[in-house]
Tab-separated table of C-alpha atoms in Angstrom:
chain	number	residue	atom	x	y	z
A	1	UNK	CA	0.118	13.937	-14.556
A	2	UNK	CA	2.678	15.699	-12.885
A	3	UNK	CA	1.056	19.102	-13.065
A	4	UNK	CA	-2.413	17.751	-11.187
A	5	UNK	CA	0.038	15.904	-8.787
A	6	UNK	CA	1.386	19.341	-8.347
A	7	UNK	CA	-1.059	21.304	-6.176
A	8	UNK	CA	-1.066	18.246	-3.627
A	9	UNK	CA	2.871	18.999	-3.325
A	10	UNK	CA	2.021	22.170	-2.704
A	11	UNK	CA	-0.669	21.426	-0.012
A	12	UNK	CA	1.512	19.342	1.759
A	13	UNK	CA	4.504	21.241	1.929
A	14	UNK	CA	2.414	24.596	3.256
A	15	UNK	CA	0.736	22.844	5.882
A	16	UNK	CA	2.691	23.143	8.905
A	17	UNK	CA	0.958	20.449	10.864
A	18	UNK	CA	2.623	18.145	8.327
A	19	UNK	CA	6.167	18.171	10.286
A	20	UNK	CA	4.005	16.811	13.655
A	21	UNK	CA	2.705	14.061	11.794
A	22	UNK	CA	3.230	11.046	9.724
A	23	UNK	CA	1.674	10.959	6.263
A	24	UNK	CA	1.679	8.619	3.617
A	25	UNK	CA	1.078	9.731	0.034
A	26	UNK	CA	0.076	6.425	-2.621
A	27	UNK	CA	1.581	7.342	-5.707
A	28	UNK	CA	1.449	5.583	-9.164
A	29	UNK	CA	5.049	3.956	-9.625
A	30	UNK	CA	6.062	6.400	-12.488
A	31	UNK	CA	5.522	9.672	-10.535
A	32	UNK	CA	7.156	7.861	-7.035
A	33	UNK	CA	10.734	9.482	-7.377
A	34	UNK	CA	8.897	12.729	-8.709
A	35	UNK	CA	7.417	12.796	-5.468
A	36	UNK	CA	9.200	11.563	-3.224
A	37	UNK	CA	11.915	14.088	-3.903
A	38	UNK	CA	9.231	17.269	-3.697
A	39	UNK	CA	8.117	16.274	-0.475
A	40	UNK	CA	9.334	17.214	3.261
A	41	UNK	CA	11.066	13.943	4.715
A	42	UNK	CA	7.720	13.338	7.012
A	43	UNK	CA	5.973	13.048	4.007
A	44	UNK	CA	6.102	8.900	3.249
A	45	UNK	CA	5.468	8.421	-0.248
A	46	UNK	CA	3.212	4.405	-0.389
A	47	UNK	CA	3.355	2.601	-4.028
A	48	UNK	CA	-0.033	1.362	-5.157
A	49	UNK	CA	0.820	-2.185	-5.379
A	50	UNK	CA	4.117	-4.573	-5.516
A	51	UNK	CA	4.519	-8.151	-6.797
A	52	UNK	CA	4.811	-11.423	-4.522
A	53	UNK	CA	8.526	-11.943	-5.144
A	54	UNK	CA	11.751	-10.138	-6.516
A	55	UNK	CA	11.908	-11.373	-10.082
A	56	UNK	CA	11.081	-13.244	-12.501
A	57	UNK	CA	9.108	-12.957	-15.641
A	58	UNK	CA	6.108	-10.640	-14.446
A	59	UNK	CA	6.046	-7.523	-17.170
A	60	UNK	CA	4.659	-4.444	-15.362
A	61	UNK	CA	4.502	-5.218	-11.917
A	62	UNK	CA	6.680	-3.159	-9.435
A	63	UNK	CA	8.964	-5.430	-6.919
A	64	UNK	CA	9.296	-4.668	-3.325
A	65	UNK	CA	13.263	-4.385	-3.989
A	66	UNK	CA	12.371	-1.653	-7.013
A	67	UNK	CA	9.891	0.389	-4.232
A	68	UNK	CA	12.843	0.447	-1.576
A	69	UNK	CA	15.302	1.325	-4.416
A	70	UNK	CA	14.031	4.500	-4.940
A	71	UNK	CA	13.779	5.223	-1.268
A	72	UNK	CA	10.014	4.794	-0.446
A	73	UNK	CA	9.338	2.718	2.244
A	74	UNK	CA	5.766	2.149	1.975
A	75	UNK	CA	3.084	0.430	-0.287
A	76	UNK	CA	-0.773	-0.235	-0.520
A	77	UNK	CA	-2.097	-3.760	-0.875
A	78	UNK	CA	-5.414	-5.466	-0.957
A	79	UNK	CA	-7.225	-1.748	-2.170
A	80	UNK	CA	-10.662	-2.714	-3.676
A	81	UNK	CA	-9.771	-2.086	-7.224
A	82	UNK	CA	-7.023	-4.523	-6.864
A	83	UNK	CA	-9.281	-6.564	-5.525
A	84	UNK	CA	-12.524	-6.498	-7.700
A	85	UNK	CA	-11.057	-4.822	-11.259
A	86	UNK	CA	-8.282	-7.478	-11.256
A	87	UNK	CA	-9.496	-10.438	-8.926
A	88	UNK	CA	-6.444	-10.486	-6.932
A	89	UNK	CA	-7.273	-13.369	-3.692
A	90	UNK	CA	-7.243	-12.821	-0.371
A	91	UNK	CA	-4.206	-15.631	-0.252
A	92	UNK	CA	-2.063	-13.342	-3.219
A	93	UNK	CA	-2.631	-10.155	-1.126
A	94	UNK	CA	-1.548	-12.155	1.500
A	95	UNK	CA	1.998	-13.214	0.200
A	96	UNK	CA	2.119	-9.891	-1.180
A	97	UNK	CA	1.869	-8.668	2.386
A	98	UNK	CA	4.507	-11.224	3.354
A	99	UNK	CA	6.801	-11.036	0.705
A	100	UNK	CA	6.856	-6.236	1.329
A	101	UNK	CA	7.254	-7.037	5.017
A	102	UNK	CA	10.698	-8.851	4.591
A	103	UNK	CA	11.831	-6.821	2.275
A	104	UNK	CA	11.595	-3.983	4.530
A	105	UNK	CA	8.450	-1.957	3.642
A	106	UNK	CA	5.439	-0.730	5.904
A	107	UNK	CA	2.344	-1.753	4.496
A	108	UNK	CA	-0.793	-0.081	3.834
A	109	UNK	CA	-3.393	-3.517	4.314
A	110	UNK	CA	-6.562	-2.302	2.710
A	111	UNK	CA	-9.905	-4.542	3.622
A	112	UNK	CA	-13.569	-4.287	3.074
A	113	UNK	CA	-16.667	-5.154	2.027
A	114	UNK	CA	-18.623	-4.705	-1.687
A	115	UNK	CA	-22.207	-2.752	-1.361
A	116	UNK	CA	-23.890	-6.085	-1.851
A	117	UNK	CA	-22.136	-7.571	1.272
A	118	UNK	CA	-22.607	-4.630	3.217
A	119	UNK	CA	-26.386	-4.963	2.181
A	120	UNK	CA	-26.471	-8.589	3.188
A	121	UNK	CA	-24.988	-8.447	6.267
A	122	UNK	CA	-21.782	-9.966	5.483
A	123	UNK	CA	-19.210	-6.939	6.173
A	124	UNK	CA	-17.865	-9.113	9.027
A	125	UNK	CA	-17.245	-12.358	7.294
A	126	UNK	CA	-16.104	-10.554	4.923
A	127	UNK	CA	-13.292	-8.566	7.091
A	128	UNK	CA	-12.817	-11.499	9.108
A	129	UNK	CA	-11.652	-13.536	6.231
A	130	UNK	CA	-9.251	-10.795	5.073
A	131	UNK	CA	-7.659	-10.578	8.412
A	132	UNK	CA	-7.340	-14.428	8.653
A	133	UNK	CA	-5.555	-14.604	5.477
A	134	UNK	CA	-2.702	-12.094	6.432
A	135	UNK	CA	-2.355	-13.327	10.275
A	136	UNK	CA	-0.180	-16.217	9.193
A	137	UNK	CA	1.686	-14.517	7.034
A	138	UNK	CA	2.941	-11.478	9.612
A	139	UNK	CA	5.262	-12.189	12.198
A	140	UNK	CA	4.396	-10.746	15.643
A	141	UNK	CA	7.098	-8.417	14.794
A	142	UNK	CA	6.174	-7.186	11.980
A	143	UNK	CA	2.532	-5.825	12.785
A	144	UNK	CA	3.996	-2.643	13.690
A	145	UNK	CA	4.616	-1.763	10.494
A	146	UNK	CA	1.271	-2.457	9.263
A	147	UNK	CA	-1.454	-0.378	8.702
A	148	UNK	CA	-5.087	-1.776	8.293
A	149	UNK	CA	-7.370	0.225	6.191
């Protein structure tokens, strides 16, 4: 709601280390503008996800095109949920990745391992495989604006 989203507003705009630094704030879609208008310009304000392409028939999902629109110029892709709660690929994050980069966004690259890879030793495959799927898919250009997570 916009009234819990309110006392991290607050924090951000009272801490003065905030103007020395970049932040980036991930932000469901309907409170981005909300945000992004309350916070100090060195405040980045990420959506939580975007779509593969710019349209087309996909009810719900956010396009890269709608994200810049409103003047954010970040989003997070790959995050676990996405991941495990609705089975999104390594490959789909992947031409998500692709598809935010030429649009013009920074991206937020999230990777990691489940408990039960951790447990069985497989956190590297398991990275290693998410890495491999984006490398193709961003230029040598491009990795600047990319953050891994």
């Amino acid at each position: 709601t916009k009234a819990s989203i309110a006392g991290i507003i607050d924090t951000l705009k009272s801490n003065a280390t905030v103007a020395n630094r970049d932040y980036v704030v991930g932000v469901p879609a309907i409170y981005m503008s909300h945000v992004k208008e309350a916070l100090p310009e060195s405040v980045h304000v990420a959506a939580q996800n975007c779509y593969k392409v710019s349209k087309g028939a996909f009810t719900g999902e956010t396009s890269a095109d709608m994200i810049k629109d409103i003047n954010c110029d970040w989003v997070i892709l790959g995050h676990s949920e996405r991941r495990h709660v609705f089975g999104e690929s390594d490959q789909l994050i992947a031409d998500k990745v692709e598809y935010a980069l030429n649009t013009g966004l920074k991206v937020v690259y999230c990777i990691g391992e489940k408990l039960e890879e951790r447990e069985s030793d497989n956190t590297m495959n398991v990275l290693s495989r998410q890495m491999q799927a984006v490398t193709g898919k961003v230029s040598s250009d491009k990795w600047a604006d990319v953050v891994i997570a």
